[in-house]
Amino acid sequence: MREVSAVEITRVVRDLFMDANINLGEDVLAAFRQALETEESPTGREILNELIENARIAREEQIAICQDTGLAVIFVELGQDVHVVDGDLNKALNEGVRQGYKEGYLRKSACHCFTRKNTGDNTPAIIHAEIVPGERIKVTAAPKGGGSENMSQVMMLTPAVGIEGVKEYVVRRVRESGANPCPPVVVGVGIGGTFEQAALIAKKALLRPLGVRNEDPEVAALEADLLARINDLGIGPQGYGGRTTALAVHVNMMPCHIASLPVAVNIPCHAHRHKEAVI
Amino acid sequence: MPDVKKVTTPLTEDVINTLRIGDKLLITGVIYTGRDAAHKRLTDLVEKGETLPFDVQGQIIYYVGPTPAKPGKPIGSAGPTTSYRMDAYAPTLIALGLKGMIGKGMRSKEVKDAMVAHKAVYLGATGGAGALISKSVKKSDIIAYEDLGPEAIRRLEVEDFPVVVINDAHGGDLYEEGTARFRRS
């Protein structure tokens, strides 16, 4: 049994949230540069250049890429041979969020559903933990902005609609979202499982480096087709019209109930933020 | 994209009439911030016939909740939030003389109709470019609702603040026209 201190977990979570919110990933920057080559709209190209410049300023001045530094979503893969000491795991994760959002000058966006009173420290974190083999802990910080999350949806389709019905639904969801989620977006799609599992695998699909296709060739082909159809919508950067509506489409699929065809669409904006560490 | 136009606040009806969708503007002067919770409080005051914390006549409201400012800086990251959540409140403020709104994302028919009827414009700032946009903000003071934290109303002094006209006072809609131009399906 390997012992890991809760204090160490807090420190890692703190650093990951600051890093994710301030330093845009190289995969996203590469996607911007690639989009610059294919974008036909001059306004669209101007927006893409602004986003590259924005990432540079954020990195140099160590301020948040976007003012919406999100709710603090954390994925934890906890090795079954790890024993957490000096405190409990959930408290350690939340304490890391508290410290990271304070020390990183990040916005606290968590509030009561009805009174809208801010909790003041961006907790509680949204924690997805699973037990895995081994004696390591993998922590992924994935801050999620509200504007794009609001455009996300789970739909329980009828099995009869098949793959074409799934494609139509996903493309329609992106079209109806229009300019709201700050295009160019990334589209996470979860197909199968149950109501909640579809949403979770859609979100997990977003943790893949941008543009890395699903290992299953059938799903990879679906991703490519969805991306082409979404970029034919013409929404473009910021919705001002153009070729680049999505930078990537990531799909995860798993078996579902014989009566069901759940599909979840999770949309993050171009400030596509996630950083991970292994303890 | 057409040439960049420089405008100063407060906005006059003469200036608003010259603006067309797709115009790129650089705004200099004072603008006010406000988002969900602040809008609810403002329109509650209007309903009760009470005075607002600032006179909206000729002014621009920027839908933003910035990150905390680092020491020595006027503001933190400060990009726009999605505007449709303010649709329920915007026509009331437009009727009182509000001339501009800065945000991102689509507006309701009611808001667009109010803009045409009362001569106002909806302007887009680049969503997610909060670090870049913060460079145009020279001064920031909280003038109301400090208890709302990031949602407090701030008076911002801005210089060459970059926006694009999304809805003009003549009924134009950049989202509809731009998308139609590039749609393939």
XYZ file of C-alpha atoms in Angstrom:
464
model
C 0.000 0.000 0.000
C 1.525 3.290 -1.094
C 0.763 6.272 1.098
C -0.056 9.646 -0.471
C -0.555 12.723 1.660
C -3.768 14.713 1.261
C -1.594 17.834 1.458
C 0.212 16.748 -1.704
C -3.127 16.172 -3.475
C -4.282 19.685 -2.504
C -1.070 21.210 -3.863
C -1.406 19.353 -7.168
C -5.057 20.381 -7.621
C -4.243 24.016 -6.807
C -1.461 24.115 -9.414
C -3.511 22.287 -12.076
C -6.425 24.738 -11.911
C -4.127 27.745 -12.137
C -2.206 26.168 -15.031
C -5.356 25.110 -16.922
C -7.009 28.530 -16.638
C -3.913 30.543 -17.562
C -1.880 28.500 -20.054
C -3.838 27.370 -23.110
C -2.804 23.910 -24.326
C -0.505 23.548 -27.330
C -3.093 21.296 -28.994
C -5.620 24.152 -29.023
C -3.060 26.661 -30.318
C -2.119 24.223 -33.093
C -5.818 23.900 -33.992
C -6.113 27.715 -34.217
C -3.136 27.866 -36.589
C -4.532 25.088 -38.723
C -7.931 26.808 -38.866
C -6.245 30.022 -40.030
C -5.198 28.175 -43.176
C -8.692 26.966 -44.051
C -10.862 29.840 -42.789
C -12.299 31.755 -45.754
C -13.844 34.639 -43.801
C -11.479 37.601 -43.208
C -13.396 38.398 -40.008
C -13.061 34.755 -38.985
C -9.295 34.865 -39.512
C -9.115 38.069 -37.509
C -10.931 36.385 -34.601
C -8.584 33.381 -34.731
C -5.593 35.737 -34.588
C -7.170 37.507 -31.614
C -7.474 34.161 -29.825
C -3.796 33.352 -30.457
C -2.843 36.814 -29.183
C -5.149 36.374 -26.179
C -3.408 33.130 -25.225
C -0.009 34.855 -25.475
C -1.092 37.727 -23.196
C -2.611 35.323 -20.664
C 0.606 33.287 -20.555
C 2.902 36.312 -20.326
C 0.897 38.172 -17.712
C -0.224 34.993 -15.953
C -3.896 35.963 -16.008
C -6.892 33.836 -16.958
C -7.429 33.136 -20.683
C -11.156 33.776 -20.175
C -12.897 35.499 -17.260
C -15.182 32.485 -16.913
C -12.751 30.227 -15.092
C -15.543 27.750 -14.679
C -16.878 25.349 -12.170
C -14.018 23.142 -10.998
C -14.501 19.740 -12.604
C -12.010 17.129 -11.399
C -11.464 13.615 -12.731
C -9.629 11.318 -10.339
C -8.276 7.882 -11.134
C -7.403 6.450 -7.763
C -5.122 3.427 -7.741
C -6.561 0.706 -5.517
C -3.203 0.274 -3.791
C -3.060 3.897 -2.655
C -3.807 4.894 0.898
C -4.579 8.604 1.344
C -3.156 9.867 4.648
C -3.203 13.217 6.529
C -6.812 13.926 5.583
C -9.597 12.792 3.310
C -9.594 12.836 -0.471
C -12.708 14.945 -1.080
C -11.639 17.633 1.365
C -8.147 17.673 -0.151
C -9.529 18.147 -3.682
C -11.864 20.952 -2.602
C -9.101 22.656 -0.651
C -6.958 22.608 -3.805
C -9.766 24.338 -5.712
C -10.157 26.915 -2.943
C -6.439 27.723 -2.968
C -6.028 27.682 -6.738
C -8.924 30.049 -7.419
C -7.673 32.456 -4.735
C -3.971 32.430 -5.540
C -4.525 32.402 -9.311
C -6.888 35.414 -9.267
C -9.511 33.198 -10.865
C -13.221 34.014 -10.814
C -15.431 32.267 -8.293
C -18.530 31.224 -10.220
C -20.294 28.764 -7.894
C -23.584 29.994 -6.437
C -26.832 28.859 -4.796
C -29.372 27.779 -7.422
C -32.174 30.100 -6.327
C -30.727 32.929 -4.217
C -27.705 33.074 -6.597
C -25.507 33.780 -3.555
C -21.889 33.019 -4.437
C -20.213 30.313 -2.329
C -17.163 32.571 -2.334
C -14.411 30.072 -3.076
C -15.621 28.200 -6.174
C -16.370 25.041 -4.203
C -17.899 22.528 -4.228
C -15.809 20.955 -6.964
C -17.512 18.528 -9.346
C -15.607 15.323 -8.644
C -15.663 12.187 -10.805
C -13.586 9.516 -9.096
C -12.945 5.951 -10.159
C -10.878 3.161 -8.705
C -8.226 1.774 -11.060
C -5.436 -0.798 -10.679
C -2.065 0.383 -9.386
C -0.600 2.690 -6.786
C -0.826 6.070 -8.468
C -3.398 8.850 -8.460
C -4.132 10.619 -11.741
C -5.823 13.981 -11.329
C -7.275 15.972 -14.236
C -8.509 19.523 -13.742
C -11.101 20.539 -16.326
C -12.591 23.948 -15.448
C -15.883 24.346 -17.332
C -17.391 27.666 -18.357
C -21.122 28.299 -18.030
C -21.919 29.783 -21.432
C -20.918 26.715 -23.391
C -22.088 24.220 -20.752
C -25.550 25.817 -21.051
C -25.645 24.718 -24.711
C -25.033 21.066 -23.772
C -27.816 18.481 -23.740
C -28.705 14.831 -23.194
C -31.306 13.271 -25.467
C -32.839 9.793 -25.167
C -33.302 8.936 -28.846
C -35.328 6.046 -30.230
C -33.098 3.163 -31.438
C -34.896 3.265 -34.821
C -33.256 6.594 -35.731
C -29.865 4.833 -35.948
C -26.538 6.453 -36.704
C -28.072 8.976 -39.103
C -30.496 10.116 -36.393
C -27.606 10.566 -33.981
C -25.708 12.665 -36.521
C -28.742 14.832 -37.235
C -29.307 15.416 -33.536
C -25.695 16.410 -32.824
C -25.495 18.776 -35.814
C -28.847 20.336 -34.881
C -27.658 20.935 -31.311
C -24.561 22.778 -32.564
C -26.631 24.754 -35.096
C -29.155 25.819 -32.455
C -26.330 26.866 -30.122
C -25.146 29.306 -32.797
C -22.869 32.018 -31.457
C -23.718 31.387 -27.794
C -20.944 28.945 -26.807
C -18.123 31.119 -28.276
C -17.310 29.240 -31.493
C -15.014 27.801 -32.652
C -16.148 25.131 -30.229
C -15.072 21.611 -29.456
C -17.889 19.058 -29.470
C -17.899 16.155 -27.030
C -20.412 13.421 -27.833
C -21.351 10.468 -25.654
C -23.416 7.716 -27.235
C -24.810 4.824 -25.234
C -24.788 3.795 -21.587
C -27.517 5.310 -19.465
C -28.800 8.878 -19.086
C -25.956 9.959 -16.771
C -23.285 7.779 -18.377
C -23.850 9.334 -21.796
C -23.133 12.768 -20.329
C -20.066 11.541 -18.478
C -18.474 9.812 -21.481
C -19.216 12.906 -23.594
C -17.282 15.006 -21.097
C -14.477 12.434 -20.898
C -14.149 12.490 -24.686
C -13.085 16.122 -24.304
C -10.038 15.154 -22.264
C -8.403 13.643 -25.348
C -5.814 15.918 -27.000
C -7.624 17.945 -29.682
C -8.091 16.124 -32.942
C -6.874 12.712 -31.728
C -9.452 10.335 -33.136
C -11.238 7.559 -31.274
C -9.355 4.249 -31.544
C -12.424 2.499 -32.931
C -12.444 3.127 -36.723
C -16.261 3.199 -36.820
C -16.372 5.925 -34.179
C -13.444 7.764 -35.775
C -15.355 7.908 -39.073
C -18.371 9.266 -37.214
C -16.190 11.996 -35.698
C -14.838 13.001 -39.102
C -18.291 13.118 -40.667
C -19.748 15.152 -37.791
C -16.874 17.644 -37.974
C -17.396 18.147 -41.716
C -21.152 18.606 -41.332
C -20.762 21.021 -38.405
C -18.267 23.129 -40.330
C -20.706 23.256 -43.254
C -23.166 25.105 -40.982
C -21.353 28.384 -41.695
C -21.559 29.680 -38.096
C -17.823 30.385 -38.013
C -15.600 32.032 -35.393
C -17.801 33.924 -32.883
C -20.811 33.183 -35.097
C -19.944 36.010 -37.513
C -19.954 33.522 -40.400
C -17.144 31.277 -41.588
C -15.734 27.801 -42.060
C -14.448 27.147 -38.541
C -17.425 26.379 -36.314
C -15.758 23.455 -34.507
C -12.071 22.718 -34.004
C -12.763 19.045 -33.308
C -15.470 16.501 -32.567
C -14.653 13.788 -30.027
C -17.043 10.861 -29.630
C -17.113 8.103 -27.019
C -19.475 5.192 -27.496
C -20.503 2.205 -25.360
C -23.308 -0.371 -25.349
C -26.755 0.777 -24.234
C -30.045 -0.828 -23.145
C -31.989 -2.688 -25.863
C -34.744 -0.057 -25.483
C -32.502 3.006 -25.569
C -30.199 5.209 -27.602
C -28.909 7.910 -25.261
C -26.849 10.716 -26.823
C -25.161 13.543 -24.945
C -23.590 16.613 -26.502
C -21.170 18.527 -24.291
C -19.883 21.743 -25.793
C -16.808 23.562 -24.582
C -15.598 26.770 -26.196
C -12.183 27.331 -27.776
C -10.794 28.058 -24.293
C -10.634 24.282 -24.042
C -8.920 23.796 -20.720
C -7.695 20.665 -19.021
C -4.428 19.755 -17.312
C -3.461 16.521 -15.648
C -0.874 15.210 -13.200
C 0.050 11.818 -11.820
C 0.907 11.520 -8.141
C -14.282 43.713 -42.929
C -15.035 47.447 -43.282
C -12.742 50.096 -41.846
C -12.552 50.472 -38.116
C -14.726 53.277 -36.717
C -13.792 55.096 -33.541
C -16.708 56.000 -31.289
C -16.926 57.696 -27.904
C -19.511 57.330 -25.159
C -22.204 58.362 -24.495
C -23.618 57.255 -27.860
C -25.825 59.709 -29.728
C -28.661 58.714 -32.029
C -26.773 60.315 -34.958
C -23.815 57.981 -34.413
C -26.076 54.958 -33.912
C -27.839 55.622 -37.214
C -24.502 55.381 -39.067
C -23.668 51.940 -37.630
C -24.221 48.800 -39.688
C -23.788 45.103 -38.936
C -20.216 43.909 -39.371
C -18.765 47.351 -38.566
C -15.737 47.103 -36.356
C -15.736 49.751 -33.607
C -13.166 50.946 -31.110
C -14.974 52.447 -28.110
C -13.393 55.092 -25.890
C -15.025 56.553 -22.793
C -17.106 55.181 -19.938
C -19.092 51.931 -20.097
C -20.896 50.101 -17.298
C -20.817 46.395 -16.464
C -23.826 44.307 -15.529
C -24.920 40.709 -15.876
C -27.679 38.412 -14.602
C -28.174 39.388 -10.950
C -27.467 43.116 -11.495
C -30.010 43.262 -14.327
C -32.664 41.760 -12.102
C -31.999 44.402 -9.459
C -32.010 47.241 -12.020
C -35.342 46.269 -13.523
C -36.829 45.678 -10.043
C -35.935 49.319 -9.278
C -37.553 50.485 -12.532
C -40.703 48.575 -11.649
C -40.868 50.276 -8.252
C -40.232 53.666 -9.860
C -36.944 54.119 -7.980
C -33.691 55.721 -9.203
C -31.050 53.514 -10.813
C -27.450 53.545 -9.505
C -26.403 55.198 -12.796
C -28.290 57.059 -15.525
C -28.572 54.661 -18.483
C -29.383 57.475 -20.963
C -26.979 57.183 -23.921
C -24.881 54.571 -22.112
C -23.472 51.147 -22.947
C -23.758 48.120 -20.643
C -21.101 45.432 -20.987
C -22.214 41.932 -19.987
C -19.131 40.819 -18.071
C -18.062 39.358 -14.757
C -14.269 39.812 -14.674
C -11.699 37.778 -12.770
C -10.179 39.546 -9.731
C -7.575 42.167 -10.687
C -3.970 41.362 -9.879
C -2.218 44.007 -7.731
C -1.493 47.122 -9.804
C -3.917 46.195 -12.588
C -7.319 47.889 -13.141
C -9.109 44.630 -13.937
C -8.558 40.924 -14.503
C -9.574 38.876 -17.523
C -12.734 40.553 -18.858
C -14.458 38.977 -21.872
C -18.198 38.967 -22.575
C -20.754 36.566 -21.129
C -23.653 35.098 -23.166
C -26.298 37.778 -23.684
C -29.615 35.907 -23.973
C -29.854 35.658 -20.198
C -30.278 39.458 -20.145
C -33.032 39.386 -22.813
C -35.805 39.473 -20.213
C -34.457 42.744 -18.818
C -32.899 44.547 -21.808
C -36.075 46.023 -23.425
C -36.891 47.862 -20.154
C -33.455 49.489 -20.097
C -33.500 50.256 -23.830
C -36.836 52.038 -23.361
C -35.143 54.164 -20.674
C -32.482 55.304 -23.151
C -29.780 52.624 -23.006
C -28.043 52.857 -26.382
C -25.634 49.934 -26.449
C -25.095 46.448 -25.090
C -21.846 44.491 -25.396
C -21.940 40.713 -25.125
C -21.889 37.593 -27.271
C -24.550 35.304 -28.638
C -28.014 35.670 -30.067
C -30.710 38.094 -28.809
C -34.478 37.585 -28.677
C -36.943 39.151 -31.091
C -38.162 41.426 -28.273
C -34.661 42.846 -27.753
C -34.089 43.310 -31.496
C -37.471 45.055 -31.873
C -36.661 47.352 -28.932
C -33.326 48.270 -30.576
C -35.063 49.291 -33.784
C -37.875 51.166 -31.975
C -35.600 53.120 -29.611
C -32.412 53.307 -31.729
C -29.904 51.122 -29.914
C -27.196 48.643 -30.958
C -25.928 45.250 -29.830
C -22.179 44.867 -30.038
C -20.078 41.713 -29.906
C -16.815 41.424 -28.015
C -14.745 38.324 -28.735
C -15.891 35.612 -26.335
C -13.010 33.933 -24.575
C -10.530 36.720 -25.336
C -10.709 38.063 -21.785
C -6.969 38.625 -21.379
C -6.733 40.584 -24.651
C -9.848 42.669 -23.909
C -8.558 43.576 -20.425
C -5.842 45.663 -22.144
C -8.500 48.178 -23.278
C -9.755 48.785 -19.729
C -7.885 51.626 -18.056
C -9.873 52.048 -14.852
C -12.539 50.077 -13.010
C -14.649 51.153 -10.028
C -17.499 49.250 -8.403
C -20.469 51.645 -8.224
C -23.232 49.300 -7.044
C -24.039 45.834 -5.684
C -20.592 44.992 -4.329
C -22.214 42.033 -2.553
C -22.659 40.356 -5.954
C -18.893 39.841 -6.289
C -18.048 39.276 -9.968
C -21.591 40.419 -10.834
C -21.277 43.879 -9.209
C -21.886 46.935 -11.426
C -18.614 48.560 -12.415
C -17.890 51.853 -14.139
C -15.120 51.137 -16.653
C -12.980 53.690 -18.424
C -12.027 52.113 -21.741
C -9.749 53.084 -24.596
C -10.148 51.611 -28.076
C -12.284 48.765 -26.749
C -12.809 46.443 -29.776
C -16.316 45.311 -30.763
C -18.260 44.275 -33.871
C -21.831 45.473 -34.581
C -24.070 42.370 -34.396
C -27.515 44.031 -34.401
C -27.888 47.565 -35.720
C -30.786 49.985 -35.257
C -32.089 49.164 -38.756
C -32.956 45.529 -38.054
C -29.752 43.966 -39.382
C -28.391 40.770 -37.790
C -24.773 39.790 -38.381
C -25.285 36.245 -37.056
C -28.026 35.544 -39.593
C -26.283 37.197 -42.534
C -22.804 35.851 -41.738
C -23.999 32.281 -41.300
C -26.121 32.418 -44.464
C -23.067 33.549 -46.462
C -20.970 30.546 -45.415
C -23.590 27.800 -45.030
C -23.108 24.780 -47.294
C -25.890 22.506 -46.105
